[in-house]
Short mmCIF file of C-alpha atoms in Angstrom, two decimals:
data_model
loop_
_atom_site.label_atom_id
_atom_site.label_comp_id
_atom_site.label_asym_id
_atom_site.label_seq_id
_atom_site.Cartn_x
_atom_site.Cartn_y
_atom_site.Cartn_z
CA MET A 1 28.97 -10.24 0.25
CA SER A 2 32.12 -9.43 -1.30
CA ASP A 3 29.99 -7.66 -3.85
CA GLY A 4 28.14 -5.50 -1.08
CA LEU A 5 31.65 -4.56 0.54
CA GLY A 6 32.93 -3.71 -2.99
CA SER A 7 30.16 -1.51 -3.24
CA MET A 8 30.39 0.15 -0.05
CA THR A 9 33.93 0.78 -0.65
CA LEU A 10 33.33 2.41 -3.92
CA LEU A 11 30.67 4.79 -2.46
CA ALA A 12 33.09 5.70 0.30
CA VAL A 13 35.78 6.34 -2.00
CA ALA A 14 33.47 8.49 -4.26
CA LEU A 15 33.28 11.05 -1.45
CA PRO A 16 36.87 11.87 0.02
CA VAL A 17 37.11 12.27 3.48
CA ASP A 18 37.02 15.41 5.28
CA SER A 19 35.17 16.92 8.13
CA PHE A 20 32.03 17.57 6.59
CA ASN A 21 32.20 14.21 4.92
CA VAL A 22 30.10 12.44 7.87
CA VAL A 23 27.22 14.81 7.33
CA VAL A 24 27.50 14.21 3.27
CA LEU A 25 27.48 10.29 3.80
CA MET A 26 24.88 10.38 6.22
CA ALA A 27 22.83 12.23 3.59
CA THR A 28 23.99 9.89 0.90
CA TYR A 29 22.82 7.20 2.71
CA VAL A 30 19.54 8.43 3.38
CA LEU A 31 19.02 9.58 -0.21
CA VAL A 32 20.03 6.31 -2.11
CA ALA A 33 17.60 4.68 0.27
CA LEU A 34 14.67 7.11 -0.34
CA GLY A 35 13.66 5.79 -3.82
CA LEU A 36 14.11 2.13 -2.65
CA HIS A 37 11.59 3.31 0.63
CA TYR A 38 8.71 3.74 -2.51
CA SER A 39 9.18 0.29 -4.42
CA PHE A 40 10.81 -1.84 -1.86
CA GLY A 41 9.54 -0.56 1.81
CA LEU A 42 5.85 0.49 0.55
CA LEU A 43 5.10 -1.91 -2.54
CA GLY A 44 7.38 -4.85 -1.31
CA ILE A 45 8.88 -5.38 -4.65
CA VAL A 46 12.75 -6.56 -4.40
CA ASN A 47 13.65 -3.89 -6.84
CA LEU A 48 17.30 -4.96 -8.11
CA ALA A 49 17.04 -2.40 -10.72
CA HIS A 50 17.04 0.54 -8.07
CA GLY A 51 20.72 1.35 -8.86
CA GLU A 52 20.10 1.68 -12.72
CA PHE A 53 17.31 4.16 -12.01
CA LEU A 54 20.13 5.86 -10.33
CA LEU A 55 22.16 5.62 -13.37
CA LEU A 56 19.62 6.86 -15.52
CA GLY A 57 19.40 9.83 -14.00
CA ALA A 58 23.36 10.36 -13.84
CA TYR A 59 23.31 9.74 -17.59
CA THR A 60 20.60 11.76 -18.19
CA VAL A 61 22.92 14.70 -16.96
CA VAL A 62 25.65 13.33 -18.91
CA ALA A 63 23.58 13.20 -22.11
CA VAL A 64 22.11 16.66 -21.31
CA GLN A 65 25.40 18.30 -20.52
CA GLN A 66 27.13 17.02 -23.91
CA ALA A 67 24.07 18.25 -25.67
CA THR A 68 23.65 21.50 -24.00
CA GLY A 69 26.41 22.03 -22.09
CA SER A 70 24.03 22.85 -18.92
CA VAL A 71 24.32 20.40 -15.82
CA VAL A 72 21.41 22.10 -14.07
CA LEU A 73 18.91 21.09 -17.25
CA GLY A 74 20.34 17.60 -16.58
CA LEU A 75 19.56 17.63 -12.92
CA VAL A 76 15.95 18.93 -13.68
CA LEU A 77 15.24 16.36 -16.40
CA ALA A 78 16.88 13.41 -14.60
CA PRO A 79 14.13 12.61 -12.45
CA VAL A 80 11.23 12.99 -14.87
CA VAL A 81 13.56 10.51 -17.39
CA ALA A 82 13.81 7.93 -14.61
CA GLY A 83 10.20 8.30 -13.17
CA LEU A 84 8.95 7.99 -16.58
CA VAL A 85 10.96 4.71 -17.20
CA GLY A 86 9.85 3.67 -13.69
CA LEU A 87 6.05 3.99 -15.24
CA VAL A 88 6.95 2.09 -18.32
CA VAL A 89 8.80 -0.71 -16.13
CA GLU A 90 5.56 -0.95 -13.75
CA ARG A 91 3.09 -1.16 -16.24
CA VAL A 92 4.62 -3.34 -18.85
CA VAL A 93 7.17 -5.52 -16.48
CA LEU A 94 5.74 -5.74 -12.93
CA ARG A 95 1.83 -5.22 -13.03
CA GLY A 96 0.41 -8.35 -12.09
CA LEU A 97 3.63 -9.62 -10.26
CA HIS A 98 3.04 -7.87 -7.03
CA GLU A 99 3.26 -10.42 -3.96
CA ARG A 100 5.03 -12.75 -6.40
CA VAL A 101 8.42 -11.87 -4.92
CA LEU A 102 10.75 -14.30 -6.62
CA ASP A 103 9.13 -13.08 -9.92
CA THR A 104 9.58 -9.35 -9.37
CA LEU A 105 13.05 -9.90 -8.20
CA LEU A 106 13.89 -11.66 -11.42
CA ALA A 107 11.89 -9.06 -13.47
CA THR A 108 13.83 -6.15 -11.69
CA PHE A 109 17.13 -8.19 -12.28
CA GLY A 110 16.23 -8.20 -15.90
CA VAL A 111 15.43 -4.47 -15.89
CA SER A 112 18.85 -3.73 -14.45
CA VAL A 113 20.77 -5.63 -17.03
CA VAL A 114 18.78 -3.93 -19.96
CA VAL A 115 19.16 -0.50 -18.66
CA ARG A 116 22.98 -1.00 -17.75
CA GLN A 117 23.65 -2.68 -21.14
CA GLY A 118 21.45 -0.13 -22.83
CA LEU A 119 23.51 2.63 -21.47
CA GLN A 120 26.58 0.97 -22.28
CA VAL A 121 25.65 0.92 -25.86
CA LEU A 122 24.68 4.49 -25.77
CA PHE A 123 27.68 6.13 -23.70
CA THR A 124 30.40 3.11 -24.16
CA ALA A 125 31.98 1.90 -21.04
CA ASN A 126 34.13 4.96 -20.77
CA PRO A 127 34.09 6.91 -17.84
CA GLN A 128 31.99 9.98 -18.07
CA GLN A 129 32.37 13.39 -16.08
CA VAL A 130 29.78 15.77 -15.02
CA ASN A 131 31.09 19.27 -14.04
CA ASP A 132 30.21 20.56 -10.71
CA PRO A 133 27.57 23.14 -11.70
CA ILE A 134 28.63 25.62 -8.62
CA GLY A 135 32.04 24.81 -7.70
CA GLY A 136 33.94 26.25 -4.80
CA SER A 137 33.41 25.62 -1.34
CA VAL A 138 32.65 27.82 2.03
CA ARG A 139 34.49 27.81 5.53
CA LEU A 140 31.80 27.52 8.02
CA ALA A 141 32.36 26.79 11.77
CA GLY A 142 36.18 25.90 11.10
CA LEU A 143 34.78 23.21 8.32
CA ASN A 144 35.50 23.26 4.61
CA ILE A 145 32.02 22.96 2.98
CA PRO A 146 31.96 22.23 -0.78
CA TRP A 147 29.16 23.81 -2.16
CA TRP A 148 27.68 20.88 -4.22
CA ARG A 149 27.97 18.62 -1.22
CA ALA A 150 25.92 21.16 0.70
CA VAL A 151 23.25 21.21 -2.32
CA VAL A 152 23.33 17.10 -1.67
CA VAL A 153 22.50 17.45 1.93
CA ALA A 154 20.09 19.96 1.35
CA SER A 155 18.64 18.21 -1.19
CA THR A 156 18.34 15.17 1.05
CA ILE A 157 16.35 16.96 3.66
CA ALA A 158 14.09 18.66 0.98
CA ALA A 159 13.50 14.92 -0.57
CA VAL A 160 12.58 13.51 2.95
CA VAL A 161 10.35 16.38 4.13
CA ALA A 162 8.50 16.48 0.92
CA THR A 163 8.08 12.58 0.96
CA ALA A 164 6.88 12.76 4.60
CA LEU A 165 4.53 15.65 3.85
CA THR A 166 3.15 14.01 0.60
CA ILE A 167 2.47 10.65 2.11
CA ARG A 168 0.85 11.77 5.58
CA ARG A 169 -0.62 15.30 4.56
CA THR A 170 -2.24 14.92 1.22
CA SER A 171 -5.02 12.77 -0.51
CA LEU A 172 -2.73 11.39 -2.88
CA GLY A 173 -0.65 10.12 0.07
CA LEU A 174 -3.91 8.92 1.91
CA ARG A 175 -4.72 6.67 -1.16
CA TRP A 176 -1.14 5.70 -1.25
CA ARG A 177 -1.24 4.45 2.31
CA ALA A 178 -4.54 2.64 1.84
CA THR A 179 -3.06 0.97 -1.27
CA VAL A 180 -0.35 -0.49 0.60
CA ARG A 181 -1.88 -1.34 3.74
CA ASN A 182 -5.32 -3.19 2.73
CA PRO A 183 -5.35 -2.85 -1.29
CA GLU A 184 -8.56 -4.85 -1.60
CA LEU A 185 -10.38 -2.80 0.88
CA ALA A 186 -8.77 0.25 -0.66
CA GLU A 187 -9.92 -0.78 -4.32
CA THR A 188 -13.47 -1.30 -3.01
CA LEU A 189 -13.65 2.44 -1.54
CA GLY A 190 -13.16 3.60 -4.84
CA ILE A 191 -9.45 3.79 -5.18
CA VAL A 192 -7.80 2.69 -8.53
CA THR A 193 -4.84 0.92 -6.71
CA THR A 194 -3.52 -0.05 -10.07
CA ARG A 195 -2.88 3.78 -10.51
CA SER A 196 -1.41 3.96 -7.04
CA ARG A 197 1.00 1.32 -7.19
CA ALA A 198 2.01 2.79 -10.63
CA ALA A 199 2.50 6.17 -9.21
CA LEU A 200 4.65 5.01 -5.99
CA PHE A 201 6.94 3.09 -8.50
CA GLY A 202 7.36 5.95 -10.72
CA VAL A 203 7.95 8.49 -7.82
CA GLY A 204 10.39 6.17 -6.23
CA SER A 205 12.19 5.95 -9.51
CA GLY A 206 12.19 9.66 -10.09
CA LEU A 207 13.73 9.99 -6.56
CA ALA A 208 16.32 7.42 -7.72
CA GLY A 209 17.10 9.28 -10.86
CA LEU A 210 17.29 12.71 -8.96
CA THR A 211 19.90 10.92 -6.46
CA GLY A 212 22.08 9.70 -9.31
CA ALA A 213 21.79 13.13 -10.96
CA LEU A 214 22.92 14.86 -7.57
CA LEU A 215 26.00 12.24 -6.82
CA ALA A 216 26.89 12.56 -10.75
CA PRO A 217 29.13 15.58 -10.08
CA LEU A 218 31.01 13.74 -7.29
CA ASN A 219 31.92 10.52 -9.00
CA THR A 220 33.31 9.45 -12.34
CA LEU A 221 30.63 7.69 -14.14
CA THR A 222 30.68 4.11 -15.83
CA PRO A 223 27.58 1.85 -16.48
CA GLN A 224 28.44 0.29 -13.25
CA PHE A 225 27.78 3.30 -11.15
CA GLY A 226 24.50 2.33 -9.83
CA THR A 227 25.28 -1.10 -8.85
CA ARG A 228 27.43 0.27 -6.32
CA PHE A 229 24.54 1.73 -4.19
CA LEU A 230 22.04 -1.17 -4.42
CA VAL A 231 23.41 -2.96 -1.31
CA PRO A 232 23.67 0.21 0.65
CA ALA A 233 20.41 1.20 -0.27
CA PHE A 234 18.81 -2.26 0.87
CA LEU A 235 20.67 -2.21 4.04
CA VAL A 236 19.30 1.13 5.10
CA VAL A 237 15.70 0.16 4.14
CA ILE A 238 15.90 -2.96 6.13
CA LEU A 239 17.44 -1.84 9.04
CA GLY A 240 15.07 1.04 9.29
CA VAL A 241 11.93 -1.48 8.75
CA PRO A 242 10.72 -1.37 5.11
CA GLY A 243 7.81 1.01 4.93
CA SER A 244 9.03 3.21 7.93
CA LEU A 245 10.48 6.60 6.50
CA GLY A 246 11.56 7.66 10.24
CA GLY A 247 13.33 4.25 10.26
CA LEU A 248 14.86 4.80 7.10
CA VAL A 249 16.33 8.22 7.93
CA VAL A 250 17.57 6.86 11.36
CA SER A 251 19.51 3.67 9.90
CA GLY A 252 20.66 5.77 6.95
CA MET A 253 22.08 8.20 9.25
CA VAL A 254 23.49 5.54 11.80
CA LEU A 255 25.15 3.67 8.80
CA GLY A 256 26.35 6.69 6.88
CA GLY A 257 27.59 8.56 10.28
CA ALA A 258 29.41 5.31 11.35
CA LEU A 259 31.21 4.95 7.83
CA GLY A 260 32.03 8.62 7.90
CA ILE A 261 33.56 8.56 11.65
CA MET A 262 35.19 4.92 11.21
CA GLN A 263 37.13 6.28 8.10
CA PHE A 264 39.07 8.63 10.00
CA GLN A 265 40.10 5.63 12.60
CA MET A 266 40.78 2.80 10.03
CA SER A 267 41.46 1.91 6.50
CA SER A 268 38.42 2.33 4.29
CA ILE A 269 37.92 -1.32 3.42
CA THR A 270 37.80 -2.18 7.22
CA ALA A 271 35.38 0.72 7.71
CA GLN A 272 33.06 -0.68 5.10
CA MET A 273 33.24 -4.10 6.51
CA LEU A 274 32.32 -2.84 10.12
CA VAL A 275 29.16 -0.93 8.65
CA ILE A 276 28.07 -4.14 7.00
CA VAL A 277 28.53 -6.04 10.35
CA LEU A 278 26.73 -3.08 12.19
CA ALA A 279 23.91 -3.31 9.79
CA ILE A 280 23.47 -7.08 10.24
CA VAL A 281 23.72 -6.82 14.03
CA GLY A 282 21.40 -3.99 14.08
CA ILE A 283 18.71 -5.75 12.02
CA ARG A 284 19.41 -8.86 14.00
CA PHE A 285 18.54 -7.01 17.16
CA ARG A 286 16.37 -3.89 16.13
CA ASP A 287 13.03 -5.14 17.45
CA ARG A 288 14.54 -6.14 20.69
CA LEU A 289 16.22 -2.85 21.25
CA VAL A 290 13.92 -0.29 19.63
CA GLY A 291 10.58 -2.12 19.29
CA ASN A 292 8.73 -2.95 16.03
CA TRP A 293 7.49 0.59 16.01
CA ARG A 294 5.18 -0.06 12.67
CA GLY A 295 3.07 -2.42 14.55
CA ARG A 296 3.20 -1.24 18.11
CA THR A 297 -0.04 0.44 19.75
CA PRO A 298 0.69 3.78 20.81
CA ARG A 299 0.25 3.37 24.75
CA ARG A 300 -2.75 6.00 24.93
CA GLN A 301 -4.67 4.26 22.55
CA ARG A 302 -4.07 0.95 23.79
CA ALA A 303 -5.42 2.04 27.23
CA ARG A 304 -8.36 3.61 25.81
CA THR A 305 -9.14 0.43 23.96
CA ALA A 306 -8.66 -1.44 27.11
CA ASP A 307 -10.82 0.50 29.04
CA THR A 308 -13.85 0.08 26.95
CA HIS A 309 -13.45 -3.15 26.20
CA PRO A 310 -12.37 -5.33 29.13
CA MET B 1 -39.25 -3.58 -7.55
CA THR B 2 -36.25 -2.35 -9.43
CA ALA B 3 -33.45 -5.09 -8.82
CA ALA B 4 -30.16 -3.21 -7.96
CA LEU B 5 -28.20 -6.36 -8.32
CA GLU B 6 -29.11 -9.19 -10.67
CA LEU B 7 -26.90 -12.45 -11.31
CA GLU B 8 -27.31 -14.72 -14.23
CA ALA B 9 -25.39 -17.78 -14.13
CA VAL B 10 -22.48 -16.58 -12.14
CA SER B 11 -19.64 -19.06 -11.43
CA ALA B 12 -16.46 -17.95 -9.63
CA GLY B 13 -13.46 -19.46 -7.71
CA TYR B 14 -9.92 -19.22 -6.79
CA GLY B 15 -7.45 -20.25 -9.53
CA ARG B 16 -9.03 -23.69 -11.26
CA ILE B 17 -11.13 -24.24 -8.06
CA THR B 18 -14.83 -23.13 -8.63
CA VAL B 19 -16.12 -22.41 -5.49
CA VAL B 20 -19.58 -20.74 -6.73
CA ARG B 21 -21.35 -22.10 -9.81
CA ASP B 22 -24.18 -21.04 -11.78
CA VAL B 23 -25.91 -18.76 -9.50
CA PHE B 24 -29.07 -16.82 -10.36
CA LEU B 25 -29.81 -14.15 -7.54
CA GLU B 26 -31.77 -10.57 -7.26
CA ALA B 27 -31.66 -8.19 -4.71
CA PRO B 28 -34.25 -5.82 -4.96
CA MET B 29 -34.19 -2.00 -3.92
CA GLY B 30 -35.46 -1.44 -0.36
CA GLN B 31 -35.11 -5.22 1.01
CA ILE B 32 -32.54 -7.12 2.84
CA THR B 33 -31.83 -10.27 0.69
CA CYS B 34 -30.07 -12.82 3.01
CA LEU B 35 -27.29 -15.26 1.69
CA LEU B 36 -27.18 -18.34 3.95
CA GLY B 37 -25.34 -21.52 4.17
CA ARG B 38 -22.77 -23.23 5.79
CA ASN B 39 -19.32 -22.54 6.25
CA GLY B 40 -17.53 -23.24 2.83
CA ALA B 41 -20.89 -22.94 0.98
CA GLY B 42 -19.40 -20.02 -1.15
CA LYS B 43 -21.13 -17.01 0.39
CA THR B 44 -18.14 -14.90 0.73
CA THR B 45 -16.68 -15.93 -2.82
CA LEU B 46 -19.96 -14.81 -4.48
CA LEU B 47 -19.92 -11.55 -2.60
CA ARG B 48 -16.17 -11.33 -3.71
CA ALA B 49 -17.11 -12.13 -6.97
CA ILE B 50 -19.80 -9.44 -7.18
CA MET B 51 -17.29 -6.67 -5.77
CA GLY B 52 -14.83 -7.65 -8.95
CA LEU B 53 -12.36 -8.99 -6.92
CA LEU B 54 -12.44 -12.44 -8.09
CA PRO B 55 -12.52 -13.68 -11.67
CA ARG B 56 -15.85 -14.97 -12.74
CA THR B 57 -18.09 -16.07 -15.80
CA GLY B 58 -21.85 -15.50 -16.27
CA THR B 59 -23.44 -11.81 -15.95
CA VAL B 60 -23.55 -9.41 -12.66
CA ARG B 61 -25.60 -6.42 -13.21
CA VAL B 62 -25.65 -3.34 -10.89
CA ALA B 63 -28.90 -1.30 -11.39
CA GLY B 64 -29.27 -2.75 -14.80
CA GLN B 65 -25.30 -2.01 -16.08
CA ASP B 66 -23.14 -5.41 -16.67
CA THR B 67 -19.95 -5.10 -14.76
CA ARG B 68 -18.20 -7.67 -16.62
CA GLY B 69 -14.06 -6.82 -16.41
CA TRP B 70 -14.97 -3.98 -13.75
CA PRO B 71 -12.46 -3.54 -11.10
CA GLY B 72 -13.48 -3.22 -7.75
CA SER B 73 -12.94 0.46 -7.93
CA ARG B 74 -15.30 0.86 -10.83
CA VAL B 75 -17.79 -1.47 -9.11
CA ASN B 76 -17.74 1.13 -6.14
CA HIS B 77 -18.03 4.14 -8.43
CA ALA B 78 -21.16 2.23 -9.77
CA GLY B 79 -22.84 2.35 -6.25
CA VAL B 80 -21.85 -0.86 -4.55
CA ALA B 81 -20.46 -0.83 -1.01
CA TRP B 82 -18.59 -3.90 0.34
CA VAL B 83 -18.20 -4.67 4.17
CA PRO B 84 -16.09 -7.58 4.35
CA GLN B 85 -16.05 -10.33 7.14
CA GLU B 86 -12.58 -9.65 8.05
CA ASP B 87 -10.09 -6.84 7.23
CA GLY B 88 -12.71 -4.24 7.25
CA VAL B 89 -10.36 -1.61 8.15
CA ILE B 90 -7.29 -0.18 6.77
CA PRO B 91 -4.08 -0.62 9.47
CA GLY B 92 -2.60 2.69 10.34
CA LEU B 93 -5.25 5.04 9.10
CA THR B 94 -7.49 6.73 11.44
CA ILE B 95 -11.30 6.67 11.69
CA ALA B 96 -11.43 10.10 9.89
CA GLU B 97 -9.02 9.06 7.11
CA HIS B 98 -11.58 6.41 6.55
CA PHE B 99 -14.18 8.74 6.18
CA THR B 100 -12.10 10.94 3.95
CA ILE B 101 -11.30 8.15 1.33
CA ALA B 102 -14.82 7.09 1.20
CA SER B 103 -16.28 10.48 0.59
CA ARG B 104 -13.72 11.82 -1.60
CA PHE B 105 -14.93 9.84 -4.52
CA THR B 106 -18.84 10.39 -4.26
CA SER B 107 -20.65 13.49 -3.18
CA GLY B 108 -20.39 11.64 0.18
CA VAL B 109 -22.89 11.74 3.21
CA PRO B 110 -21.68 13.87 5.61
CA ALA B 111 -19.93 11.82 8.41
CA ASP B 112 -21.82 13.46 11.31
CA GLU B 113 -24.99 11.99 9.79
CA ILE B 114 -23.77 8.44 9.75
CA LEU B 115 -22.04 8.92 13.00
CA ASP B 116 -25.47 9.09 14.61
CA TRP B 117 -25.92 5.43 14.06
CA PHE B 118 -22.32 4.96 15.81
CA PRO B 119 -21.52 7.66 18.04
CA VAL B 120 -18.76 5.95 19.65
CA LEU B 121 -17.03 6.19 16.44
CA GLY B 122 -17.57 10.21 16.26
CA GLU B 123 -15.78 10.21 20.00
CA ARG B 124 -12.50 8.31 18.56
CA MET B 125 -12.21 10.09 14.91
CA HIS B 126 -8.27 10.46 15.03
CA GLN B 127 -7.99 6.95 16.70
CA VAL B 128 -6.09 4.62 14.57
CA ALA B 129 -8.82 2.09 13.17
CA HIS B 130 -6.87 -1.16 13.81
CA THR B 131 -7.04 -0.43 17.73
CA LEU B 132 -10.69 -0.50 17.65
CA SER B 133 -12.53 -3.55 19.15
CA GLY B 134 -13.84 -6.18 16.61
CA GLY B 135 -17.46 -4.77 17.14
CA GLU B 136 -15.95 -1.09 16.55
CA ARG B 137 -14.31 -2.02 13.46
CA LYS B 138 -17.46 -3.68 11.97
CA MET B 139 -19.40 -0.29 12.86
CA LEU B 140 -16.75 1.53 11.22
CA GLY B 141 -16.79 -0.80 8.19
CA ILE B 142 -20.47 -0.27 7.62
CA ALA B 143 -20.15 3.53 8.51
CA VAL B 144 -17.63 4.06 5.95
CA ALA B 145 -19.50 1.95 3.23
CA MET B 146 -22.47 4.00 3.68
CA THR B 147 -20.57 7.12 3.16
CA THR B 148 -19.91 6.32 -0.31
CA ARG B 149 -23.94 6.42 -0.51
CA PRO B 150 -24.39 3.09 -2.06
CA ARG B 151 -27.63 1.58 -4.05
CA LEU B 152 -26.35 -2.01 -3.07
CA VAL B 153 -24.72 -2.82 0.06
CA LEU B 154 -22.83 -6.17 0.55
CA LEU B 155 -22.48 -7.28 3.92
CA ASP B 156 -20.58 -10.06 5.01
CA GLU B 157 -21.22 -11.79 8.23
CA PRO B 158 -21.36 -8.24 10.11
CA THR B 159 -22.56 -9.63 13.24
CA GLU B 160 -19.88 -12.48 13.56
CA GLY B 161 -17.96 -12.53 17.03
CA VAL B 162 -19.76 -9.38 17.99
CA ALA B 163 -21.33 -8.83 21.76
CA PRO B 164 -24.97 -9.27 21.61
CA VAL B 165 -25.60 -5.54 22.52
CA VAL B 166 -23.56 -4.69 19.47
CA VAL B 167 -25.61 -7.27 17.47
CA ALA B 168 -28.96 -5.34 18.09
CA LYS B 169 -27.48 -2.19 17.23
CA LEU B 170 -26.07 -3.39 13.84
CA VAL B 171 -29.46 -5.06 13.00
CA GLU B 172 -31.10 -1.78 13.55
CA VAL B 173 -28.52 -0.07 11.30
CA ILE B 174 -28.75 -2.82 8.58
CA ARG B 175 -32.70 -2.26 8.43
CA ALA B 176 -32.17 1.73 8.24
CA ILE B 177 -29.57 0.87 5.25
CA SER B 178 -32.24 -1.02 3.75
CA GLN B 179 -34.45 2.32 3.42
CA GLN B 180 -32.16 3.73 1.07
CA ALA B 181 -30.44 0.87 -0.65
CA ALA B 182 -30.48 -2.64 -1.59
CA VAL B 183 -28.84 -4.99 1.04
CA LEU B 184 -27.51 -8.61 0.21
CA LEU B 185 -26.40 -9.69 3.70
CA VAL B 186 -24.06 -12.96 4.29
CA GLU B 187 -25.21 -14.18 7.98
CA GLN B 188 -24.46 -17.18 10.01
CA ASN B 189 -26.90 -16.63 12.84
CA LEU B 190 -30.34 -17.81 11.31
CA ASP B 191 -32.03 -16.16 14.27
CA THR B 192 -30.76 -12.86 13.14
CA ALA B 193 -31.23 -13.50 9.49
CA ILE B 194 -34.82 -14.50 9.94
CA ALA B 195 -35.29 -11.20 12.19
CA THR B 196 -33.79 -9.02 9.55
CA ALA B 197 -34.18 -10.12 6.27
CA GLN B 198 -36.98 -10.24 3.59
CA ARG B 199 -35.66 -12.85 1.13
CA ALA B 200 -33.24 -15.81 1.54
CA TYR B 201 -31.17 -17.91 -0.86
CA VAL B 202 -29.55 -20.96 0.59
CA LEU B 203 -26.20 -21.92 -0.75
CA GLU B 204 -24.92 -25.54 -0.75
CA GLN B 205 -21.48 -26.23 -2.42
CA GLY B 206 -21.51 -23.19 -4.28
CA THR B 207 -25.06 -23.51 -5.79
CA VAL B 208 -28.42 -22.12 -4.83
CA VAL B 209 -30.63 -24.96 -3.49
CA GLU B 210 -33.42 -22.99 -1.96
CA THR B 211 -34.75 -19.44 -2.52
CA GLY B 212 -37.90 -17.30 -1.38
CA ASP B 213 -39.66 -15.35 1.16
CA ILE B 214 -37.55 -16.00 4.23
CA GLN B 215 -40.38 -16.38 6.76
CA ALA B 216 -41.90 -18.84 4.63
CA LEU B 217 -38.78 -20.92 4.46
CA HIS B 218 -38.51 -20.76 7.81
CA ALA B 219 -41.95 -21.46 8.67
CA SER B 220 -41.71 -24.66 6.35
CA GLY B 221 -38.69 -25.60 8.30
CA VAL B 222 -36.84 -25.64 5.25
CA LEU B 223 -33.72 -23.17 6.42
CA GLU B 224 -33.51 -25.48 9.81
CA ALA B 225 -33.13 -28.42 7.24
CA ARG B 226 -30.80 -26.97 4.83
CA LEU B 227 -28.55 -25.47 7.67
CA ALA B 228 -28.87 -28.42 10.04
CA VAL B 229 -29.92 -26.22 13.06
#
């Protein structure tokens, strides 16, 4: 609990309060949870290495900036690097462990330690800075909007829309949904489910890497950078119902928005504590308040089925 | 007659528990071969082993190809369709999406042709499959399996828990399927099995104890004795 509180405090401190901060925090909460939507929400892997995939993305930007001076190139490469590492982790560590919750938990914890320590060896524990690739801000509707934060918000919207369209509207997404919901039947209908699972984990890792890269210019980076996002990401996914993208967006906006608003009224540490309480209460009473929308049969279909089969 | 499926000394099970032992079996093209046995005899386990869903020993040949080590997807690509006893649909996917998946990996029979068998499905293409009734789910499972244009169809108790009028329809469709493929049918209802199949294998405690022409086995009373009907 204290870890979670500390993590959320760091997350909030990383994004200084201003009028636009509420929106940025809402987007950040959604974005840090989006990669976890793939590995935990869809695949059911309790992915304790999620924060380290963010870290990989952030340090990819650091490395590219140091080598070439280009932050933008780092931003492009970050999801690729994190995604490829995710594919390797899925193939070498996780394949064959799905449905073994405790084993995946231990395995991903091990991955997180290896990645964190590996980056510490490569980059030392000294804080690293990533330059803001745009800089400056714009006044809009009386709000002071830093350009890079606007990019973070826009990227979050784009990532959510791309995820929704891929999963709901493409044949790739159809294969993913089939793999997640009935793997045995999906396999016998010709879907190579091992490939689908690897792709899901790889895309989730890549999205985490992109998240780390986008947040890098707003933070001072150390090898502990990723850990601070782990608890908020899990809270958002669990509150939103694992596997539900719509739920994730709503819960991310609720928790991030609540944090942003409360930070105006009280100390940051109290706001963090209340957000965690809000998440726990929300998880406890979620189904009673809004229904378990994943398992709920639409009213129209329920009526049609009942008519035909009394 | 060409055997679409040949089993030689096949044993399979779950973990260290062997459920099916040393099974020899053939399913010829153009015929319905029935697997009979009491609950727990190993019928479903045998189908899952054929489909590559369980570890096994022995040889499984599909159209002459040894499928040792093949995952279910590769067995499917070789022309085998499986209609499971339960969980025969994918929750959250519409009927249309089931056909899309099935037809994507083969040349695919047009869904309209398949739906002539089950017009009720055609009227609800955008309905989520898990909201269908039990009988409709069985119909969907068979229709989707046939969309892959299989040479061998494994049907696991397709008539279980289905209304009599639907059973008659399913039997009619299974006969039609056998015109273009080999069918290996697991059936608990002996009357339905006798009315549908040409050959029978009777399993007891995982081993084949009787095999032959189903009418002859029925006439001699062997089936009734083995199944304690």
